[in-house]
Short mmCIF file of C-alpha atoms in Angstrom, two decimals:
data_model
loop_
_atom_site.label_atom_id
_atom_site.label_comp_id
_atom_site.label_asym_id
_atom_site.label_seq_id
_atom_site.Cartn_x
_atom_site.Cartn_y
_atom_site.Cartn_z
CA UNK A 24 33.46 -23.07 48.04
CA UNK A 25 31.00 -24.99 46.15
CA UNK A 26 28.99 -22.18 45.46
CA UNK A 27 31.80 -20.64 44.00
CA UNK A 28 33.08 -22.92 41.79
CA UNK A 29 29.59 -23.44 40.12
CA UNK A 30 29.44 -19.28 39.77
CA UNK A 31 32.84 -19.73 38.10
CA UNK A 32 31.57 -22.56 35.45
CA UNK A 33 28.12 -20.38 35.05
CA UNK A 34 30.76 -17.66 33.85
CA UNK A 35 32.60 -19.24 31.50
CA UNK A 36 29.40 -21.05 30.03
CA UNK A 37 27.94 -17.63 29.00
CA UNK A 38 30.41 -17.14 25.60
CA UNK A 39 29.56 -20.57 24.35
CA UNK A 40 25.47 -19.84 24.93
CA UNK A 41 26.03 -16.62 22.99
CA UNK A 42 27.72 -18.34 20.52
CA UNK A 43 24.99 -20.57 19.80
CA UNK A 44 22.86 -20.37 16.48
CA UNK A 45 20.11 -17.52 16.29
CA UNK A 46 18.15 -20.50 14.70
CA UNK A 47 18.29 -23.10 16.97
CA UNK A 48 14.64 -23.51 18.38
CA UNK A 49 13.22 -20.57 15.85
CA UNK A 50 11.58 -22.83 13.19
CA UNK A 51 8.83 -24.31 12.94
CA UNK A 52 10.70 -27.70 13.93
CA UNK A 53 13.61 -29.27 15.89
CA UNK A 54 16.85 -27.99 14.12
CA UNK A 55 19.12 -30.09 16.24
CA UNK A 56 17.48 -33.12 13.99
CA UNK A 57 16.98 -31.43 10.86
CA UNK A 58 18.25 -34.14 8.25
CA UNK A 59 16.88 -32.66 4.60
CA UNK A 60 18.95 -30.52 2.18
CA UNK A 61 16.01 -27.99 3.17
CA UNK A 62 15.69 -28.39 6.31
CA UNK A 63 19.29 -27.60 6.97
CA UNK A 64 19.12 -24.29 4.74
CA UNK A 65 15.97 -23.28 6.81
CA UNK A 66 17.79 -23.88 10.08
CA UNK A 67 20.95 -21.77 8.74
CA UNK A 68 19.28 -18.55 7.89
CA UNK A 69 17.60 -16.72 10.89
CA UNK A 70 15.20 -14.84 8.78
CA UNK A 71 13.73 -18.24 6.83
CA UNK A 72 13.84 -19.75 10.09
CA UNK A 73 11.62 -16.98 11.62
CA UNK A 74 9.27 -17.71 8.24
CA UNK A 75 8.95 -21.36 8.84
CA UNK A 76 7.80 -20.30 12.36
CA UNK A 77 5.06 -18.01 11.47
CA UNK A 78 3.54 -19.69 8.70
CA UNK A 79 3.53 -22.88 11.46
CA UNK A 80 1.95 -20.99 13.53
CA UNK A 81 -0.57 -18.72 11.27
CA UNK A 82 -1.75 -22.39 9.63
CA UNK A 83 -2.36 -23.29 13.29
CA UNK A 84 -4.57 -20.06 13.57
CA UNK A 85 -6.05 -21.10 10.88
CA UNK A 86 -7.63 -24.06 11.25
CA UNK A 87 -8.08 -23.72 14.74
CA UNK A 88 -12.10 -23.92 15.12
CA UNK A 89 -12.61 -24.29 11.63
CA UNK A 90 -15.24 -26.01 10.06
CA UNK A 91 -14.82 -29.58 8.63
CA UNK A 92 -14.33 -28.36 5.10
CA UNK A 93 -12.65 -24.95 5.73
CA UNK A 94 -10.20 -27.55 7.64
CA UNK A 95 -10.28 -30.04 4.72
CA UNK A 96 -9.27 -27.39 1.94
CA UNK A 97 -6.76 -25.44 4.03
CA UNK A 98 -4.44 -28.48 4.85
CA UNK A 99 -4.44 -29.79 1.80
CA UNK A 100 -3.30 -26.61 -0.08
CA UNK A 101 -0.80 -26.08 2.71
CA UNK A 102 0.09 -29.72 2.26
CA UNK A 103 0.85 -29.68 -1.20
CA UNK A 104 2.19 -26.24 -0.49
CA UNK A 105 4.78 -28.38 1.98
CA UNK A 106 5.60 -30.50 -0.80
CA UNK A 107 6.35 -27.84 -3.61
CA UNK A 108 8.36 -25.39 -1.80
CA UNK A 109 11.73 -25.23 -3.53
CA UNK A 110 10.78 -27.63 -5.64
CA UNK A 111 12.43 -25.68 -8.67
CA UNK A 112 14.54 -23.07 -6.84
CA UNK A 113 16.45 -24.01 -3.64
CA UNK A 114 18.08 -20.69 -3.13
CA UNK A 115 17.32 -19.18 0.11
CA UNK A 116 16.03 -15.48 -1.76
CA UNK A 117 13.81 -18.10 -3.54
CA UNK A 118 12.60 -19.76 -0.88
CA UNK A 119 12.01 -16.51 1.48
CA UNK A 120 9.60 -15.35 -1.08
CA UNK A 121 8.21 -18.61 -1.31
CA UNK A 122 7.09 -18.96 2.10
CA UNK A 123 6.36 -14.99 2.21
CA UNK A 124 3.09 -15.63 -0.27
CA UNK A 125 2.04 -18.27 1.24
CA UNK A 126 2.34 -16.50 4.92
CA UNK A 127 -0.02 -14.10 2.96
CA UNK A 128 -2.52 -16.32 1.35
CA UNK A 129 -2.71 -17.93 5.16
CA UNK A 130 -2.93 -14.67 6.94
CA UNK A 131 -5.80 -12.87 3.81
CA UNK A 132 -9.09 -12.04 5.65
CA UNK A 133 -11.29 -13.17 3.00
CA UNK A 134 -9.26 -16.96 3.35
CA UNK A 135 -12.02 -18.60 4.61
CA UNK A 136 -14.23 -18.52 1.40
CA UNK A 137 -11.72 -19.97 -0.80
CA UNK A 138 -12.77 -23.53 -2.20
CA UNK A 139 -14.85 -24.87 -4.55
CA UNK A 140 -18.97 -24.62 -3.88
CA UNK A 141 -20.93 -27.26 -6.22
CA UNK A 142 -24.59 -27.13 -7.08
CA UNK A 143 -24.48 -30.49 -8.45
CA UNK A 144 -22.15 -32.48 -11.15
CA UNK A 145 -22.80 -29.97 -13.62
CA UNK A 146 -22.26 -26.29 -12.26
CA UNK A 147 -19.47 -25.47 -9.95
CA UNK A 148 -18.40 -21.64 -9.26
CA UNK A 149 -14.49 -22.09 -8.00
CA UNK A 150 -12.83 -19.18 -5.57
CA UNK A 151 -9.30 -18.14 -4.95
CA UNK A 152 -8.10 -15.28 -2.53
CA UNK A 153 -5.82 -12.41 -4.38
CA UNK A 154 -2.47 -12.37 -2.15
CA UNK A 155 -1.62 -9.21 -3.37
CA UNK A 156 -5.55 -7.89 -2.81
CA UNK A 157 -7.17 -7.97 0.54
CA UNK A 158 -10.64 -7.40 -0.76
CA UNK A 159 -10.06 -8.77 -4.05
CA UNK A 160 -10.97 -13.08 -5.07
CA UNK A 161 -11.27 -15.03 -8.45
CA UNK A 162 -13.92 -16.47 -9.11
CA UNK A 163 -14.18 -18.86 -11.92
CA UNK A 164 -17.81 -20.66 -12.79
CA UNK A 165 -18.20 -23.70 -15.71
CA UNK A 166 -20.46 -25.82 -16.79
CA UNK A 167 -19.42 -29.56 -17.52
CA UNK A 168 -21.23 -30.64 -21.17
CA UNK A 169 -21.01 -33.99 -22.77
CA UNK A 170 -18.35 -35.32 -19.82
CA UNK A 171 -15.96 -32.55 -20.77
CA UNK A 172 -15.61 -28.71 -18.70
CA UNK A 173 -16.50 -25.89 -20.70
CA UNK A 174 -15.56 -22.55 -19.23
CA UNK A 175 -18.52 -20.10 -19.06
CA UNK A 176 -17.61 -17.54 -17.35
CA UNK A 177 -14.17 -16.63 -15.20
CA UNK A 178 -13.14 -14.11 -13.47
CA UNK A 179 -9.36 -14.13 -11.72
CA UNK A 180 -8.18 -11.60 -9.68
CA UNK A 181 -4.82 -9.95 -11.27
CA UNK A 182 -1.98 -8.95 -9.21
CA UNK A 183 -2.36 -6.23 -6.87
CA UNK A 184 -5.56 -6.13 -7.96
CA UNK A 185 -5.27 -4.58 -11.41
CA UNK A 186 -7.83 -5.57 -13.89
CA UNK A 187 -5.92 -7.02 -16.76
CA UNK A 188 -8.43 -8.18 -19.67
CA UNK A 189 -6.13 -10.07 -21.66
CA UNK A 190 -7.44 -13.01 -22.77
CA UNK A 191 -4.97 -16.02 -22.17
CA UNK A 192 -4.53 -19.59 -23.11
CA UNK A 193 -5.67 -22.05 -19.88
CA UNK A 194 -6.03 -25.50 -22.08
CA UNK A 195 -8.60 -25.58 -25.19
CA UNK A 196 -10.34 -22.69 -23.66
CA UNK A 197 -9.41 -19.28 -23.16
CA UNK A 198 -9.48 -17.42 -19.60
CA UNK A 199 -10.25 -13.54 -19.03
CA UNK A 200 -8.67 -12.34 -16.38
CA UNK A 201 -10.37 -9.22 -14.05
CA UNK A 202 -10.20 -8.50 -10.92
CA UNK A 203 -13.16 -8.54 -8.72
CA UNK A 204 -13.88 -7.32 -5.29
CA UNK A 205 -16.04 -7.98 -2.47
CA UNK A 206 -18.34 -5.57 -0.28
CA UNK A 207 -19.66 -6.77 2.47
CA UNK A 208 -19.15 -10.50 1.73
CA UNK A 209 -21.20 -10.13 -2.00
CA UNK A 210 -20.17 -10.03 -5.16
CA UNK A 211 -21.86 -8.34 -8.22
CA UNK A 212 -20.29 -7.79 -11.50
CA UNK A 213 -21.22 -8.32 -15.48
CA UNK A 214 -18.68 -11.06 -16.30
CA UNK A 215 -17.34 -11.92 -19.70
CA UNK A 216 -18.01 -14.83 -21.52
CA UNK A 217 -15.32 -17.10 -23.03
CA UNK A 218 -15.28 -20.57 -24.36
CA UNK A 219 -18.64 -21.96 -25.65
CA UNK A 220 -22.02 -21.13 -23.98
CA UNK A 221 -24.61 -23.17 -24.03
CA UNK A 222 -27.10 -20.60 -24.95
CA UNK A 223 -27.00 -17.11 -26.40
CA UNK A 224 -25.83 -14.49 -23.82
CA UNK A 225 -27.30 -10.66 -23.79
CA UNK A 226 -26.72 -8.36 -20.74
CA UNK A 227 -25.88 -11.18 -17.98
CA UNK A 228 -25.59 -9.89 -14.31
CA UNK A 229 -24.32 -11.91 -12.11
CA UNK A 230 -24.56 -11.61 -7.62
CA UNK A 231 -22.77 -14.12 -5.74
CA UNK A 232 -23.76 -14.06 -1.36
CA UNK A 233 -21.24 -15.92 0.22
CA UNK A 234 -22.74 -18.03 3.81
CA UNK A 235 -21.09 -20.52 6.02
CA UNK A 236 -19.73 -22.91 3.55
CA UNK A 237 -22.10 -22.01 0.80
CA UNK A 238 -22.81 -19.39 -1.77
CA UNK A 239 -25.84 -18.43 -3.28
CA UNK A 240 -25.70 -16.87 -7.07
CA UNK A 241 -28.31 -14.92 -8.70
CA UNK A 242 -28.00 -14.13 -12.46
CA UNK A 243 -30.15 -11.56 -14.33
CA UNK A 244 -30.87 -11.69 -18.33
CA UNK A 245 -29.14 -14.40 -20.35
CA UNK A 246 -26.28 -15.70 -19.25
CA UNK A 247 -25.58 -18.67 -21.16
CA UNK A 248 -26.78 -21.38 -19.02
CA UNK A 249 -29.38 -22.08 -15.77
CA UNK A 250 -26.37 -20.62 -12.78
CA UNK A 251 -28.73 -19.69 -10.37
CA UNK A 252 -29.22 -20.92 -6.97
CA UNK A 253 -27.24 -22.07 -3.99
CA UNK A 254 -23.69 -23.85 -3.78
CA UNK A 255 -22.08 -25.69 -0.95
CA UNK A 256 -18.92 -26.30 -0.51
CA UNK A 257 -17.16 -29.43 -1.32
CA UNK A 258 -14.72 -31.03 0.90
CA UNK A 259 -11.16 -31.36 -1.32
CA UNK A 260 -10.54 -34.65 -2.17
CA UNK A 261 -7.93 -34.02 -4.98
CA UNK A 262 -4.84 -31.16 -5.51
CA UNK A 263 -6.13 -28.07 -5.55
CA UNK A 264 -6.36 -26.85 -9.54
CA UNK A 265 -5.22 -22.52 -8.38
CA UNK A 266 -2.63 -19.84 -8.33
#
């Protein structure tokens, strides 16, 4: 008889289970204590919930094993990535293609040698991943002159991995954009020159050899100002300056 009557409330508990949210359990956190405006519209939605899930868990892939600064730079864009998400557009179409780049800037195969390498407190080379581009990066070198950055050379990757050679405003400099890809972890391209070079520039190559936290970048004929050599990687300390 006991039996029985615990069959019977097994039964009847089945509708309400169904009933339950899709979402309860699918994000990345608790929904059942979700007090934010955002966290609530995350919980409501079972495909943003399922989005908050796997960039949890593709961040965790991430830095799993990684090296004190790959570790260093990847939570603090993904911090900072935490605190901007709709930040200026709350609607959930908004926010789905929010967290859809970023599941793609976590999941790009060349992730790992984004940063900013520094040969000392005058040359810096800076690299971003192209979302859109799986083989593509930007790469953006200066030199810093009299306490203030001048741009020497930049390269960023365009969408989808277009070249566009526009020239475009980025302060009291201007900024080509190109895109540039990698084979077999090296770069090699002839960039172009914007801002003001030290020195006179006339058929500059440039080769960039990415290692384990380090590149090493070879120029050939004049390129404006002494690049060569090898780079390491810094370990962010302030908000990542990117896409």
């Amino acid at each position: 008889m006991r039996h029985s009557i615990s069959l019977c409330r097994l039964l009847l508990a089945i509708p309400l289970i169904a009933a339950l949210p899709l979402t309860a359990g699918a994000a990345s956190f608790d929904c059942a204590k979700a007090r934010t405006k955002l966290n609530r519209m995350i919980c409501a939605d079972p495909a943003l919930s399922l989005l908050d899930s796997q960039v949890w868990d593709a961040f965790g892939a991430r830095i799993a094993g990684a090296s004190v600064v790959r570790y260093a730079h990847l939570r603090e864009r993904h911090s900072a990535w935490r605190r901007q998400r709709g930040l200026f557009d709350r609607t959930v179409d908004a926010l789905k293609e929010d967290y859809q780049r970023h599941l793609a800037w976590l999941n790009h195969p060349l992730l790992e040698l984004e940063g900013r390498y520094e040969h000392d407190e005058d040359l810096a080379v800076q690299v971003e991943v192209d979302i859109d581009a799986p083989a593509h990066v930007s790469v953006q070198g200066h030199v810093r002159t009299s306490g203030m950055v001048r741009h020497t050379f930049a390269w960023v990757a365009a969408a989808r991995g277009e070249p566009d050679n526009h020239v475009v405003s980025a302060g009291n400099a201007a900024q080509a954009r190109a895109a540039v890809a990698l084979h077999d972890g090296n770069v090699s391209f002839a960039p172009s020159f914007i801002g003001a070079p030290p020195a006179p520039v006339q058929g500059c190559q440039v080769e960039i050899a990415f290692g384990e936290d380090e590149l090493t970048l070879i120029t050939r004929g004049a390129c404006g100002a002494a690049f060569a050599g090898s780079y390491r990687k810094r370990v962010a300390t302030t908000a990542w300056v990117g896409q």
